[in-house]
Amino acid sequence: YLKDKNKIKLPNKSVIITFDDGYKSQIDIIPILEKYNFKATFFLYKDCIGKYQICMDQKDINYLIEKKMKIANHTEHHIYMTDYKNNTIKKELQNNKEFLESFGFNNVENIMAYPYGIEDERIKDIVKEFGFIGAFGVSVFAKNKNDIWNIPRVLIGENIDNFYELFK
């Protein structure tokens, strides 16, 4: 839709399902998504994957791809982007992009989610320059619901049970 709004008509009750960070518990959601024929995008950051017990590993990411889920950029180290200089931000985006593309370019969405939902105009400009077609924030920080460089999302939080409750 972001690529060509004129060719795609969204249903009135459209949603995008996204998950951030790459926590292992998110793998357990796949059967629910499949039950309703839903797809989701998982915003992953390289520094989490395979490093901590609570995070997905490469096998989990391959499973997401096998199940036709998409993966997308969330920076390499999950940084507060507004605290860093442009070159560091670009390096974070590039390193994470290359890591995600190692799982197969066709599975990587050309969008990103700002870590912590935090951005400003400088960060948006870098993201645009980097070639993304849109970026996700958090609804709490969204100033304009039509801004494709800070698409608002509803934060469910760390308790994955909140997601399960939506499907009861």
mmCIF file of C-alpha atoms in Angstrom:
data_model
loop_
_atom_site.group_PDB
_atom_site.id
_atom_site.type_symbol
_atom_site.label_atom_id
_atom_site.label_comp_id
_atom_site.label_asym_id
_atom_site.label_seq_id
_atom_site.Cartn_x
_atom_site.Cartn_y
_atom_site.Cartn_z
ATOM 1 C CA TYR A 1 0.000 0.000 0.000
ATOM 2 C CA LEU A 2 2.794 2.442 0.831
ATOM 3 C CA LYS A 3 4.406 1.742 -2.534
ATOM 4 C CA ASP A 4 1.323 2.673 -4.561
ATOM 5 C CA LYS A 5 -1.696 3.979 -2.684
ATOM 6 C CA ASN A 6 -3.566 4.650 -5.932
ATOM 7 C CA LYS A 7 -3.625 0.976 -6.979
ATOM 8 C CA ILE A 8 -4.640 -0.591 -3.676
ATOM 9 C CA LYS A 9 -7.926 -0.013 -1.887
ATOM 10 C CA LEU A 10 -7.789 -0.934 1.767
ATOM 11 C CA PRO A 11 -10.869 -2.362 3.475
ATOM 12 C CA ASN A 12 -12.478 -0.081 6.074
ATOM 13 C CA LYS A 13 -11.342 -2.330 8.917
ATOM 14 C CA SER A 14 -7.696 -2.796 7.999
ATOM 15 C CA VAL A 15 -4.969 -3.604 10.466
ATOM 16 C CA ILE A 16 -1.271 -4.238 10.263
ATOM 17 C CA ILE A 17 0.120 -6.690 12.773
ATOM 18 C CA THR A 18 3.678 -5.951 13.834
ATOM 19 C CA PHE A 19 6.015 -7.181 16.520
ATOM 20 C CA ASP A 20 9.223 -5.525 17.641
ATOM 21 C CA ASP A 21 12.580 -6.728 18.854
ATOM 22 C CA GLY A 22 12.534 -10.472 18.110
ATOM 23 C CA TYR A 23 11.552 -12.045 21.388
ATOM 24 C CA LYS A 24 11.270 -15.835 21.304
ATOM 25 C CA SER A 25 7.745 -15.681 22.791
ATOM 26 C CA GLN A 26 6.570 -14.070 19.539
ATOM 27 C CA ILE A 27 7.102 -17.400 17.756
ATOM 28 C CA ASP A 28 4.190 -18.811 19.782
ATOM 29 C CA ILE A 29 1.873 -16.337 18.051
ATOM 30 C CA ILE A 30 2.345 -17.884 14.612
ATOM 31 C CA PRO A 31 -0.376 -20.574 15.049
ATOM 32 C CA ILE A 32 -2.919 -17.888 15.961
ATOM 33 C CA LEU A 33 -1.959 -15.821 12.930
ATOM 34 C CA GLU A 34 -2.220 -18.889 10.705
ATOM 35 C CA LYS A 35 -5.624 -19.821 12.156
ATOM 36 C CA TYR A 36 -7.040 -16.514 10.906
ATOM 37 C CA ASN A 37 -4.884 -16.405 7.750
ATOM 38 C CA PHE A 38 -3.091 -13.283 9.038
ATOM 39 C CA LYS A 39 0.440 -12.256 8.242
ATOM 40 C CA ALA A 40 2.671 -10.068 10.383
ATOM 41 C CA THR A 41 5.878 -8.108 10.133
ATOM 42 C CA PHE A 42 8.558 -8.660 12.751
ATOM 43 C CA PHE A 43 10.919 -5.731 13.306
ATOM 44 C CA LEU A 44 14.173 -7.333 14.393
ATOM 45 C CA TYR A 45 17.454 -5.966 15.601
ATOM 46 C CA LYS A 46 20.681 -7.888 15.047
ATOM 47 C CA ASP A 47 22.112 -7.453 18.551
ATOM 48 C CA CYS A 48 19.220 -9.416 20.066
ATOM 49 C CA ILE A 49 19.124 -12.369 17.672
ATOM 50 C CA GLY A 50 20.848 -15.439 19.067
ATOM 51 C CA LYS A 51 22.494 -13.437 21.836
ATOM 52 C CA TYR A 52 20.031 -13.708 24.696
ATOM 53 C CA GLN A 53 17.872 -16.626 25.764
ATOM 54 C CA ILE A 54 14.667 -14.553 25.481
ATOM 55 C CA CYS A 55 15.478 -13.606 21.864
ATOM 56 C CA MET A 56 14.899 -15.486 18.653
ATOM 57 C CA ASP A 57 17.761 -17.279 17.013
ATOM 58 C CA GLN A 58 18.466 -17.834 13.321
ATOM 59 C CA LYS A 59 16.315 -20.968 13.315
ATOM 60 C CA ASP A 60 13.357 -18.938 14.608
ATOM 61 C CA ILE A 61 13.800 -16.315 11.881
ATOM 62 C CA ASN A 62 13.899 -19.045 9.244
ATOM 63 C CA TYR A 63 10.642 -20.356 10.757
ATOM 64 C CA LEU A 64 9.031 -16.901 10.421
ATOM 65 C CA ILE A 65 10.035 -16.795 6.782
ATOM 66 C CA GLU A 66 8.818 -20.357 6.184
ATOM 67 C CA LYS A 67 5.434 -19.268 7.583
ATOM 68 C CA LYS A 68 5.358 -16.313 5.129
ATOM 69 C CA MET A 69 5.884 -13.653 7.771
ATOM 70 C CA LYS A 70 7.996 -10.631 6.925
ATOM 71 C CA ILE A 71 10.998 -9.223 8.725
ATOM 72 C CA ALA A 72 12.050 -5.586 8.779
ATOM 73 C CA ASN A 73 14.631 -3.175 10.179
ATOM 74 C CA HIS A 74 14.765 -2.003 13.792
ATOM 75 C CA THR A 75 18.443 -0.835 13.872
ATOM 76 C CA GLU A 76 21.390 -3.026 14.817
ATOM 77 C CA HIS A 77 21.528 -2.277 18.561
ATOM 78 C CA HIS A 78 18.008 -0.925 19.318
ATOM 79 C CA ILE A 79 19.309 2.566 19.946
ATOM 80 C CA TYR A 80 17.563 5.823 20.790
ATOM 81 C CA MET A 81 18.159 7.162 17.300
ATOM 82 C CA THR A 82 17.767 10.805 18.345
ATOM 83 C CA ASP A 83 20.794 10.466 20.648
ATOM 84 C CA TYR A 84 23.214 9.608 17.835
ATOM 85 C CA LYS A 85 24.943 11.328 14.941
ATOM 86 C CA ASN A 86 23.840 10.708 11.365
ATOM 87 C CA ASN A 87 26.760 8.432 10.475
ATOM 88 C CA THR A 88 26.059 6.141 13.439
ATOM 89 C CA ILE A 89 22.372 5.929 12.561
ATOM 90 C CA LYS A 90 23.165 5.073 8.948
ATOM 91 C CA LYS A 91 25.619 2.396 10.101
ATOM 92 C CA GLU A 92 22.972 0.951 12.445
ATOM 93 C CA LEU A 93 20.429 0.772 9.621
ATOM 94 C CA GLN A 94 22.899 -0.631 7.079
ATOM 95 C CA ASN A 95 24.336 -3.326 9.362
ATOM 96 C CA ASN A 96 20.885 -4.484 10.377
ATOM 97 C CA LYS A 97 19.664 -4.425 6.765
ATOM 98 C CA GLU A 98 22.561 -6.644 5.681
ATOM 99 C CA PHE A 99 21.904 -9.019 8.579
ATOM 100 C CA LEU A 100 18.213 -9.336 7.712
ATOM 101 C CA GLU A 101 18.935 -9.761 4.008
ATOM 102 C CA SER A 102 21.160 -12.724 4.858
ATOM 103 C CA PHE A 103 17.867 -14.587 5.443
ATOM 104 C CA GLY A 104 16.704 -13.814 1.907
ATOM 105 C CA PHE A 105 16.075 -10.402 0.388
ATOM 106 C CA ASN A 106 12.502 -11.237 -0.687
ATOM 107 C CA ASN A 107 11.491 -11.631 2.938
ATOM 108 C CA VAL A 108 12.712 -8.211 4.096
ATOM 109 C CA GLU A 109 10.204 -5.364 4.022
ATOM 110 C CA ASN A 110 11.510 -1.959 2.990
ATOM 111 C CA ILE A 111 10.072 -0.339 6.121
ATOM 112 C CA MET A 112 11.358 0.144 9.631
ATOM 113 C CA ALA A 113 10.191 0.688 13.178
ATOM 114 C CA TYR A 114 11.868 3.302 15.334
ATOM 115 C CA PRO A 115 13.244 1.717 18.510
ATOM 116 C CA TYR A 116 11.134 2.939 21.420
ATOM 117 C CA GLY A 117 8.955 4.748 18.862
ATOM 118 C CA ILE A 118 11.227 7.786 19.130
ATOM 119 C CA GLU A 119 12.067 9.933 16.124
ATOM 120 C CA ASP A 120 12.339 13.530 15.005
ATOM 121 C CA GLU A 121 12.554 15.299 11.636
ATOM 122 C CA ARG A 122 16.303 14.621 11.337
ATOM 123 C CA ILE A 123 15.745 10.902 11.896
ATOM 124 C CA LYS A 124 12.855 10.839 9.413
ATOM 125 C CA ASP A 125 15.116 12.466 6.800
ATOM 126 C CA ILE A 126 17.796 9.813 7.335
ATOM 127 C CA VAL A 127 15.216 7.036 7.046
ATOM 128 C CA LYS A 128 13.878 8.551 3.805
ATOM 129 C CA GLU A 129 17.409 8.978 2.453
ATOM 130 C CA PHE A 130 18.152 5.375 3.330
ATOM 131 C CA GLY A 131 15.407 4.319 0.912
ATOM 132 C CA PHE A 132 12.644 3.112 3.215
ATOM 133 C CA ILE A 133 9.085 3.665 2.007
ATOM 134 C CA GLY A 134 7.689 4.269 5.490
ATOM 135 C CA ALA A 135 8.406 3.897 9.187
ATOM 136 C CA PHE A 136 6.446 2.904 12.270
ATOM 137 C CA GLY A 137 6.346 4.697 15.580
ATOM 138 C CA VAL A 138 4.046 4.331 18.563
ATOM 139 C CA SER A 139 0.623 5.980 18.718
ATOM 140 C CA VAL A 140 1.554 7.875 21.873
ATOM 141 C CA PHE A 141 4.174 9.827 19.934
ATOM 142 C CA ALA A 142 2.296 10.210 16.619
ATOM 143 C CA LYS A 143 1.589 13.827 15.782
ATOM 144 C CA ASN A 144 -0.091 13.148 12.439
ATOM 145 C CA LYS A 145 -1.918 9.883 11.791
ATOM 146 C CA ASN A 146 -1.306 10.285 8.028
ATOM 147 C CA ASP A 147 2.479 10.611 8.346
ATOM 148 C CA ILE A 148 4.010 7.562 6.621
ATOM 149 C CA TRP A 149 7.307 8.359 8.391
ATOM 150 C CA ASN A 150 5.728 7.818 11.808
ATOM 151 C CA ILE A 151 2.847 5.403 11.270
ATOM 152 C CA PRO A 152 1.163 5.072 14.651
ATOM 153 C CA ARG A 153 0.732 1.682 16.289
ATOM 154 C CA VAL A 154 -1.084 0.537 19.383
ATOM 155 C CA LEU A 155 1.392 -0.800 21.903
ATOM 156 C CA ILE A 156 0.293 -4.040 23.538
ATOM 157 C CA GLY A 157 3.376 -4.216 25.725
ATOM 158 C CA GLU A 158 5.695 -6.888 26.999
ATOM 159 C CA ASN A 159 2.973 -9.272 28.164
ATOM 160 C CA ILE A 160 2.225 -11.453 25.141
ATOM 161 C CA ASP A 161 -0.959 -12.627 26.876
ATOM 162 C CA ASN A 162 -2.449 -9.265 25.898
ATOM 163 C CA PHE A 163 -2.186 -10.334 22.257
ATOM 164 C CA TYR A 164 -3.823 -13.698 22.944
ATOM 165 C CA GLU A 165 -6.745 -11.935 24.630
ATOM 166 C CA LEU A 166 -7.596 -10.185 21.363
ATOM 167 C CA PHE A 167 -8.436 -13.544 19.775
ATOM 168 C CA LYS A 168 -10.640 -15.052 22.471
#
